Amino acid sequence: MALSVKGKLQALCAVIVAGFALVFVVDIREGRLTERTLALERLAVAARIEALEMRRQEKNFFLRHDPEALAAVLRHQQAAVTAIEAIRAIDPDHDPLSDAALARLDAYRRGFEAIAGSPGGSDAADPTARYLESSQALERLPESHPALAEAVGRVARLEKRWLASGTAENLRRLTREAEHLRDSGPFPETARAARDYLAALDDYASRLEDAGAATASFVSAARALEPVTESLRAAYETRRNAIARVTDLLDFGIQAAVLVLVALAAWGLFRAVATPLDRLRRHARRLVRGETANLDPSEYSGEFRDLAADIAAMESHLLDTIRELAGKEREAADQACKAEAARQQAEELGRVKTDFLSLVSHEFKTPLTSMVGFAQVMRKRLERGPLAEQAGHAPDIAAEVQRLRHNLAIMLEEGRKLAGLIDNVLELAALDAGDLPLAPTPLAPAEILDRAAAPHLAAMQAKGLAFVRDIPGDLPPLRGDRDRLVFVFDQLLSNAVKFTQDGQIACRAGVRDGLAVIAVEDTGQGIPADMGEAVFEKFFQLGDVTTGKMPGLGIGLAAARAVVKRHGGAITAHGLPGRGVRVEVALPLFEAAP
């Protein structure tokens, strides 16, 4: 049964892990063997060092016949034996050179003890000990008799020459010089020390003649000991290098085998993945080109069969979705056509409404002006005419005059409101038609706001509203038409007073991004967050969706926005229900205006 892609990936990972594990095991084995070989090599080096130190102390002994040098020779010999025996204990298959080294060390010890004696034999029966004692006693004579220093020095030099060469001629010269010191010495202890020295020298020389065979064995063992220990060290060094080479070869072989297996597995995996993926890719491209292509999952195996089945199901669902979207697109196109027709109809109705209101406003303006004028004349006649004089004598006439005054005041107030509405309609119509010329001049923001706020101060005071004016004195002038900008802020303040029942109304000015920004804030009922743009539409009245019908036609803010745009500025409104409104007007500064 063919392996799936997942199975092939697992097999590939298993090969890699097995290769690394095998290399790890080989490295551990090599580390242990190398560590043991290094320990053996260090012991061989220690044996060689002890042997060299033993030979050095041997020379010291034969030159000075020092008992400490004799003990040191035997101590280093024992240390070398201990190192060789440790090698034999650690390495069961030890090199034959270790046996040879032990034999040479044993022969060296026997020969040296035959020549020099045992370090424990310090009694008078031991010729070597007596000779050493007499020689040291002779060397101490100059300490008490400095005149003997030269003669004792000659004896010491001849003694070292004889000990180094072992020839009979040097022995005779040493004997003559000691006899001369004995016979010519001016002090009794000198003659006694010289006699003891000559007797001990004769015994020691006789012993050396008797130990001729042991001396030959000692010399042979001493000469062979250093090459044997060096060969033993070199043998273990060679073994360690061989272990390292074999380990390197094994690591290389394992890594090469793993690399080949990984390459073959990767190639097989690539073939198992790339071929079905390429077929699926070609199928997807045919779908993109709009060609019909039936995907048969039975042509694939393993995971790709499931993938092909999923793609086929997705393809079927996609085609159904495309058909459904095509139907919805046609419906959306129909709705868009209807919406466009409705928009055009709304624009046409708005234009008709504006034209109608403009026409009606023009027709109403003249008679309305006359009515307001006659009402003002009548109010003055009531205040200064005959009725005013008669009212002072007749209470019924006075009451009638008072009612007439009240009715005339209402007539004048409503007439002024109607006149304002008519002016707004005419202003908006002129702006829409582009027939409203501007007379731009440098204007101080404080002057514009003061003129716009003046008509509303009485209404603010009547409602108990505080008026805050926050305008810096160093604010640069802006560029605009004075009357038109007064109209804009008059509309904003009128709305603020209309929709604010308590709290305050504030006018603030500043500079931002090279523009003069003037804001009108109130603490009134606010506006919904999503109606910041809708309030500037024609005939839109916020009272329709909040608290009921408010007076006006809903064209004041639309006219204000049109004026601000004609000045190259922008107007925005921000607020939340119950938290008031902040309307910002951004206008170009006089220096920056074109």
Short mmCIF file of C-alpha atoms in Angstrom, two decimals, residues 122-512:
data_model
loop_
_atom_site.label_atom_id
_atom_site.label_comp_id
_atom_site.label_asym_id
_atom_site.label_seq_id
_atom_site.Cartn_x
_atom_site.Cartn_y
_atom_site.Cartn_z
CA SER A 122 72.29 2.74 57.58
CA ASP A 123 74.19 0.61 60.09
CA ALA A 124 77.99 0.20 60.15
CA ALA A 125 77.80 -3.17 58.32
CA ASP A 126 76.63 -1.51 55.14
CA PRO A 127 79.71 -0.37 53.13
CA THR A 128 77.66 2.15 51.20
CA ALA A 129 76.30 3.78 54.34
CA ARG A 130 79.71 3.89 55.99
CA TYR A 131 81.20 5.38 52.84
CA LEU A 132 78.52 8.06 52.68
CA GLU A 133 78.94 8.95 56.34
CA SER A 134 82.71 9.17 56.11
CA SER A 135 82.51 11.26 52.95
CA GLN A 136 80.08 13.70 54.58
CA ALA A 137 82.27 13.89 57.72
CA LEU A 138 85.26 14.77 55.54
CA GLU A 139 83.28 17.50 53.75
CA ARG A 140 82.35 19.09 57.11
CA LEU A 141 86.02 19.59 58.20
CA PRO A 142 86.36 23.06 56.60
CA GLU A 143 83.55 24.30 58.82
CA SER A 144 85.80 23.97 61.91
CA HIS A 145 89.20 24.31 60.12
CA PRO A 146 88.92 26.65 57.11
CA ALA A 147 92.56 25.98 56.18
CA LEU A 148 91.56 22.47 55.06
CA ALA A 149 89.02 23.74 52.51
CA GLU A 150 91.38 23.43 49.52
CA ALA A 151 92.58 19.90 50.39
CA VAL A 152 89.05 18.66 51.12
CA GLY A 153 87.87 20.22 47.84
CA ARG A 154 90.51 18.26 45.88
CA VAL A 155 89.34 15.03 47.53
CA ALA A 156 85.70 15.83 46.68
CA ARG A 157 86.51 16.51 43.01
CA LEU A 158 88.47 13.28 42.64
CA GLU A 159 85.67 11.37 44.39
CA LYS A 160 83.06 12.64 41.93
CA ARG A 161 85.34 11.82 39.00
CA TRP A 162 85.79 8.24 40.24
CA LEU A 163 82.06 7.78 40.96
CA ALA A 164 81.25 9.01 37.49
CA SER A 165 83.86 6.89 35.64
CA GLY A 166 84.36 3.86 37.95
CA THR A 167 87.96 3.37 36.64
CA ALA A 168 90.82 2.03 38.78
CA GLU A 169 93.09 4.98 37.84
CA ASN A 170 90.69 7.52 39.31
CA LEU A 171 90.32 5.31 42.40
CA ARG A 172 94.13 5.33 42.89
CA ARG A 173 94.29 9.13 42.57
CA LEU A 174 91.47 9.52 45.10
CA THR A 175 93.25 7.13 47.49
CA ARG A 176 96.59 9.04 47.22
CA GLU A 177 94.92 12.38 47.85
CA ALA A 178 93.07 11.01 50.92
CA GLU A 179 96.32 9.49 52.27
CA HIS A 180 98.07 12.81 51.73
CA LEU A 181 95.34 14.57 53.70
CA ARG A 182 95.68 11.95 56.47
CA ASP A 183 99.47 12.22 56.74
CA SER A 184 99.79 16.00 56.43
CA GLY A 185 96.76 17.07 58.42
CA PRO A 186 97.68 19.46 61.30
CA PHE A 187 94.69 18.49 63.39
CA PRO A 188 94.01 15.12 65.07
CA GLU A 189 90.39 14.99 63.90
CA THR A 190 91.63 15.49 60.34
CA ALA A 191 93.78 12.36 60.46
CA ARG A 192 90.95 10.41 62.10
CA ALA A 193 88.39 11.49 59.47
CA ALA A 194 90.84 10.69 56.65
CA ARG A 195 91.54 7.20 58.08
CA ASP A 196 87.81 6.47 58.36
CA TYR A 197 87.26 7.70 54.83
CA LEU A 198 90.08 5.51 53.42
CA ALA A 199 88.72 2.42 55.23
CA ALA A 200 85.16 3.04 54.01
CA LEU A 201 86.44 3.78 50.49
CA ASP A 202 88.31 0.50 50.39
CA ASP A 203 85.23 -1.47 51.52
CA TYR A 204 82.93 0.34 49.09
CA ALA A 205 85.33 -0.16 46.17
CA SER A 206 85.57 -3.85 47.02
CA ARG A 207 81.77 -4.10 46.99
CA LEU A 208 81.59 -2.42 43.58
CA GLU A 209 84.08 -4.99 42.23
CA ASP A 210 81.97 -7.84 43.66
CA ALA A 211 78.75 -6.39 42.13
CA GLY A 212 80.09 -6.31 38.55
CA ALA A 213 77.31 -8.52 37.13
CA ALA A 214 74.60 -6.56 38.95
CA THR A 215 76.10 -3.34 37.64
CA ALA A 216 75.90 -4.59 34.08
CA SER A 217 72.23 -5.54 34.60
CA PHE A 218 71.52 -2.15 36.19
CA VAL A 219 73.13 -0.23 33.33
CA SER A 220 71.22 -2.27 30.76
CA ALA A 221 67.90 -1.74 32.55
CA ALA A 222 68.56 1.97 32.98
CA ARG A 223 69.37 2.44 29.31
CA ALA A 224 66.27 0.54 28.12
CA LEU A 225 63.81 2.09 30.58
CA GLU A 226 63.40 5.50 28.91
CA PRO A 227 62.76 4.14 25.35
CA VAL A 228 60.23 1.62 26.74
CA THR A 229 58.19 4.25 28.58
CA GLU A 230 58.31 6.58 25.56
CA SER A 231 57.15 3.77 23.27
CA LEU A 232 54.32 2.99 25.69
CA ARG A 233 53.16 6.61 25.62
CA ALA A 234 53.44 6.75 21.82
CA ALA A 235 51.43 3.50 21.55
CA TYR A 236 48.51 4.97 23.50
CA GLU A 237 48.73 8.23 21.57
CA THR A 238 48.53 6.24 18.35
CA ARG A 239 45.54 4.33 19.67
CA ARG A 240 43.77 7.60 20.58
CA ASN A 241 44.41 9.06 17.13
CA ALA A 242 43.14 5.84 15.54
CA ILE A 243 39.93 6.07 17.59
CA ALA A 244 39.44 9.66 16.46
CA ARG A 245 40.00 8.74 12.80
CA VAL A 246 37.60 5.80 12.96
CA THR A 247 34.97 7.94 14.67
CA ASP A 248 35.35 10.67 12.05
CA LEU A 249 34.95 8.10 9.29
CA LEU A 250 31.87 6.62 10.97
CA ASP A 251 30.32 10.07 11.46
CA PHE A 252 31.02 10.97 7.86
CA GLY A 253 29.60 7.69 6.61
CA ILE A 254 26.46 7.99 8.73
CA GLN A 255 25.90 11.60 7.75
CA ALA A 256 26.46 10.82 4.08
CA ALA A 257 24.02 7.90 4.26
CA VAL A 258 21.43 10.04 6.04
CA LEU A 259 21.93 12.81 3.49
CA VAL A 260 21.42 10.39 0.60
CA LEU A 261 18.34 8.90 2.24
CA VAL A 262 16.93 12.34 2.98
CA ALA A 263 17.59 13.47 -0.58
CA LEU A 264 15.85 10.38 -1.98
CA ALA A 265 12.94 10.75 0.43
CA ALA A 266 12.64 14.46 -0.32
CA TRP A 267 12.64 13.78 -4.05
CA GLY A 268 9.96 11.13 -3.63
CA LEU A 269 7.95 13.45 -1.41
CA PHE A 270 8.33 16.26 -3.92
CA ARG A 271 7.09 14.03 -6.71
CA ALA A 272 4.19 12.84 -4.55
CA VAL A 273 3.18 16.42 -3.75
CA ALA A 274 4.18 18.44 -6.82
CA THR A 275 2.39 16.31 -9.42
CA PRO A 276 -1.12 16.41 -7.88
CA LEU A 277 -0.63 20.05 -6.92
CA ASP A 278 0.25 20.91 -10.51
CA ARG A 279 -2.89 19.16 -11.74
CA LEU A 280 -5.00 21.02 -9.20
CA ARG A 281 -3.32 24.29 -10.20
CA ARG A 282 -4.15 23.74 -13.88
CA HIS A 283 -7.73 22.93 -12.92
CA ALA A 284 -7.95 26.17 -10.90
CA ARG A 285 -6.64 28.18 -13.85
CA ARG A 286 -9.27 26.69 -16.12
CA LEU A 287 -11.90 27.77 -13.61
CA VAL A 288 -10.44 31.28 -13.55
CA ARG A 289 -10.69 31.46 -17.36
CA GLY A 290 -14.32 30.41 -17.09
CA GLU A 291 -13.83 27.01 -18.67
CA THR A 292 -15.89 24.10 -17.46
CA ALA A 293 -13.75 21.37 -15.93
CA ASN A 294 -15.07 18.49 -13.90
CA LEU A 295 -12.68 17.50 -11.13
CA ASP A 296 -12.67 13.74 -10.44
CA PRO A 297 -11.36 13.01 -6.89
CA SER A 298 -10.92 9.31 -7.75
CA GLU A 299 -7.89 10.23 -9.87
CA TYR A 300 -5.97 11.24 -6.73
CA SER A 301 -4.76 9.30 -3.71
CA GLY A 302 -4.18 9.93 -0.03
CA GLU A 303 -4.75 13.41 1.26
CA PHE A 304 -5.06 14.80 -2.25
CA ARG A 305 -8.18 12.75 -2.83
CA ASP A 306 -9.83 14.48 0.13
CA LEU A 307 -8.46 17.81 -1.09
CA ALA A 308 -9.82 17.23 -4.59
CA ALA A 309 -13.23 16.30 -3.14
CA ASP A 310 -13.24 19.49 -1.08
CA ILE A 311 -12.24 21.57 -4.12
CA ALA A 312 -14.98 19.94 -6.21
CA ALA A 313 -17.55 20.72 -3.50
CA MET A 314 -16.21 24.25 -3.21
CA GLU A 315 -16.37 24.64 -7.00
CA SER A 316 -20.01 23.56 -7.05
CA HIS A 317 -20.83 25.91 -4.18
CA LEU A 318 -18.91 28.71 -5.90
CA LEU A 319 -20.87 28.28 -9.11
CA ASP A 320 -24.13 28.40 -7.17
CA THR A 321 -22.94 31.48 -5.34
CA ILE A 322 -21.94 33.16 -8.63
CA ARG A 323 -25.37 32.51 -10.07
CA GLU A 324 -26.98 33.86 -6.91
CA LEU A 325 -24.72 36.94 -6.94
CA ALA A 326 -25.49 37.53 -10.61
CA GLY A 327 -29.21 37.59 -9.77
CA LYS A 328 -28.60 39.93 -6.83
CA GLU A 329 -26.40 42.12 -9.03
CA ARG A 330 -29.23 42.50 -11.50
CA GLU A 331 -31.58 43.35 -8.66
CA ALA A 332 -29.05 45.86 -7.29
CA ALA A 333 -28.69 47.44 -10.73
CA ASP A 334 -32.47 47.80 -10.94
CA GLN A 335 -32.57 49.31 -7.49
CA ALA A 336 -29.69 51.65 -8.37
CA CYS A 337 -31.61 52.82 -11.43
CA LYS A 338 -34.68 53.38 -9.29
CA ALA A 339 -32.58 55.20 -6.65
CA GLU A 340 -31.00 57.40 -9.33
CA ALA A 341 -34.42 58.20 -10.69
CA ALA A 342 -35.65 58.95 -7.18
CA ARG A 343 -32.60 61.17 -6.55
CA GLN A 344 -33.18 63.08 -9.76
CA GLN A 345 -36.86 63.39 -8.89
CA ALA A 346 -35.92 64.62 -5.39
CA GLU A 347 -33.48 67.14 -6.85
CA GLU A 348 -36.14 68.28 -9.28
CA LEU A 349 -38.68 68.59 -6.47
CA GLY A 350 -36.15 70.47 -4.38
CA ARG A 351 -35.43 72.81 -7.25
CA VAL A 352 -39.14 73.30 -7.85
CA LYS A 353 -39.68 73.90 -4.16
CA THR A 354 -36.82 76.39 -4.03
CA ASP A 355 -38.07 78.17 -7.15
CA PHE A 356 -41.57 78.26 -5.75
CA LEU A 357 -40.42 79.62 -2.42
CA SER A 358 -38.22 82.15 -4.18
CA LEU A 359 -41.10 83.27 -6.33
CA VAL A 360 -43.47 83.41 -3.37
CA SER A 361 -40.86 85.21 -1.30
CA HIS A 362 -40.38 87.84 -3.97
CA GLU A 363 -44.15 88.31 -4.15
CA PHE A 364 -44.46 88.44 -0.35
CA LYS A 365 -41.53 90.76 0.31
CA THR A 366 -43.12 94.01 -0.94
CA PRO A 367 -46.54 93.67 0.76
CA LEU A 368 -44.86 92.32 3.88
CA THR A 369 -42.62 95.38 3.99
CA SER A 370 -45.67 97.58 3.65
CA MET A 371 -47.52 95.72 6.39
CA VAL A 372 -44.59 96.01 8.77
CA GLY A 373 -44.22 99.69 7.93
CA PHE A 374 -47.91 100.44 8.51
CA ALA A 375 -47.79 98.49 11.78
CA GLN A 376 -44.88 100.63 12.96
CA VAL A 377 -46.79 103.82 12.00
CA MET A 378 -49.87 102.60 13.84
CA ARG A 379 -47.84 101.84 16.98
CA LYS A 380 -46.40 105.37 16.92
CA ARG A 381 -49.91 106.90 16.44
CA LEU A 382 -51.13 104.95 19.43
CA GLU A 383 -48.24 106.28 21.52
CA ARG A 384 -48.51 109.96 20.44
CA GLY A 385 -51.91 110.47 18.67
CA PRO A 386 -55.35 111.50 19.95
CA LEU A 387 -56.08 108.05 21.29
CA ALA A 388 -53.13 108.37 23.58
CA GLU A 389 -54.51 111.64 24.95
CA GLN A 390 -58.03 110.22 25.40
CA ALA A 391 -56.66 107.06 27.01
CA GLY A 392 -55.49 109.21 29.91
CA HIS A 393 -59.11 110.22 30.69
CA ALA A 394 -61.11 107.13 29.65
CA PRO A 395 -60.17 103.75 31.14
CA ASP A 396 -62.02 101.80 28.46
CA ILE A 397 -60.09 103.61 25.73
CA ALA A 398 -56.83 102.97 27.62
CA ALA A 399 -57.57 99.23 27.75
CA GLU A 400 -58.32 99.17 24.05
CA VAL A 401 -55.10 101.06 23.29
CA GLN A 402 -53.14 98.53 25.35
CA ARG A 403 -54.66 95.61 23.44
CA LEU A 404 -53.87 97.32 20.14
CA ARG A 405 -50.24 97.84 21.25
CA HIS A 406 -49.92 94.15 22.19
CA ASN A 407 -51.42 93.01 18.88
CA LEU A 408 -49.18 95.39 16.92
CA ALA A 409 -46.10 94.05 18.79
CA ILE A 410 -47.06 90.50 17.83
CA MET A 411 -47.67 91.63 14.26
CA LEU A 412 -44.24 93.31 14.10
CA GLU A 413 -42.45 90.28 15.64
CA GLU A 414 -44.10 87.82 13.30
CA GLY A 415 -43.50 90.17 10.38
CA ARG A 416 -39.81 90.36 11.19
CA LYS A 417 -39.62 86.53 11.45
CA LEU A 418 -41.40 86.17 8.14
CA ALA A 419 -39.07 88.75 6.64
CA GLY A 420 -36.09 86.76 7.95
CA LEU A 421 -37.44 83.58 6.38
CA ILE A 422 -37.97 85.34 3.10
CA ASP A 423 -34.42 86.76 3.26
CA ASN A 424 -33.05 83.24 3.90
CA VAL A 425 -34.97 81.83 0.97
CA LEU A 426 -33.78 84.61 -1.33
CA GLU A 427 -30.20 84.22 -0.02
CA LEU A 428 -30.22 80.47 -0.65
CA ALA A 429 -31.75 80.91 -4.11
CA ALA A 430 -29.10 83.46 -5.02
CA LEU A 431 -26.33 81.19 -3.75
CA ASP A 432 -27.68 78.21 -5.71
CA ALA A 433 -27.90 80.31 -8.83
CA GLY A 434 -24.43 81.77 -8.30
CA ASP A 435 -25.84 85.32 -8.38
CA LEU A 436 -24.54 86.34 -4.95
CA PRO A 437 -21.36 88.45 -5.34
CA LEU A 438 -18.87 88.62 -2.47
CA ALA A 439 -16.89 91.66 -1.34
CA PRO A 440 -13.93 90.09 0.51
CA THR A 441 -12.01 92.32 2.91
CA PRO A 442 -9.78 91.68 5.95
CA LEU A 443 -12.11 91.10 8.87
CA ALA A 444 -11.51 90.74 12.60
CA PRO A 445 -13.27 87.60 13.95
CA ALA A 446 -14.27 89.53 17.10
CA GLU A 447 -16.13 92.13 15.04
CA ILE A 448 -18.07 89.47 13.06
CA LEU A 449 -19.12 87.60 16.21
CA ASP A 450 -20.08 90.77 18.09
CA ARG A 451 -22.31 91.97 15.26
CA ALA A 452 -23.91 88.52 14.89
CA ALA A 453 -24.50 88.13 18.64
CA ALA A 454 -25.99 91.58 19.27
CA PRO A 455 -29.58 90.74 18.16
CA HIS A 456 -29.64 87.62 20.38
CA LEU A 457 -28.32 89.00 23.66
CA ALA A 458 -31.82 89.97 24.86
CA ALA A 459 -33.16 86.47 24.11
CA MET A 460 -30.20 84.91 25.97
CA GLN A 461 -30.81 87.13 28.95
CA ALA A 462 -34.53 86.32 28.91
CA LYS A 463 -33.74 82.57 29.04
CA GLY A 464 -31.03 83.01 31.67
CA LEU A 465 -28.25 81.79 29.33
CA ALA A 466 -24.64 82.86 29.90
CA PHE A 467 -22.77 84.19 26.86
CA VAL A 468 -19.05 83.25 26.75
CA ARG A 469 -16.79 85.11 24.33
CA ASP A 470 -13.30 83.46 24.01
CA ILE A 471 -11.47 85.31 21.23
CA PRO A 472 -7.68 85.95 21.51
CA GLY A 473 -6.64 89.53 20.93
CA ASP A 474 -3.75 88.58 18.62
CA LEU A 475 -5.88 86.51 16.25
CA PRO A 476 -4.96 87.38 12.64
CA PRO A 477 -7.71 88.76 10.38
CA LEU A 478 -9.64 86.49 8.03
CA ARG A 479 -10.72 87.21 4.46
CA GLY A 480 -14.43 87.41 3.69
CA ASP A 481 -17.60 89.35 3.04
CA ARG A 482 -18.67 91.05 6.26
CA ASP A 483 -22.45 90.91 5.73
CA ARG A 484 -22.43 87.31 4.50
CA LEU A 485 -20.31 86.07 7.43
CA VAL A 486 -22.48 88.00 9.90
CA PHE A 487 -25.43 86.17 8.32
CA VAL A 488 -23.68 82.80 8.87
CA PHE A 489 -22.99 83.33 12.58
CA ASP A 490 -26.41 84.95 13.06
CA GLN A 491 -27.95 81.65 11.88
CA LEU A 492 -25.72 79.61 14.19
CA LEU A 493 -26.45 81.79 17.24
CA SER A 494 -30.17 81.81 16.40
CA ASN A 495 -30.25 77.99 16.42
CA ALA A 496 -28.19 77.87 19.63
CA VAL A 497 -30.64 80.20 21.41
CA LYS A 498 -33.64 78.33 19.95
CA PHE A 499 -32.52 74.84 21.14
CA THR A 500 -30.88 75.78 24.50
CA GLN A 501 -33.04 76.11 27.59
CA ASP A 502 -30.32 76.53 30.23
CA GLY A 503 -26.56 76.64 30.55
CA GLN A 504 -24.48 78.78 28.21
CA ILE A 505 -23.66 79.72 24.64
CA ALA A 506 -19.99 80.23 23.78
CA CYS A 507 -18.12 81.72 20.82
CA ARG A 508 -14.47 80.63 20.54
CA ALA A 509 -11.87 81.46 17.88
CA GLY A 510 -8.38 80.22 17.04
CA VAL A 511 -6.01 79.18 14.25
CA ARG A 512 -5.58 75.58 13.07
#
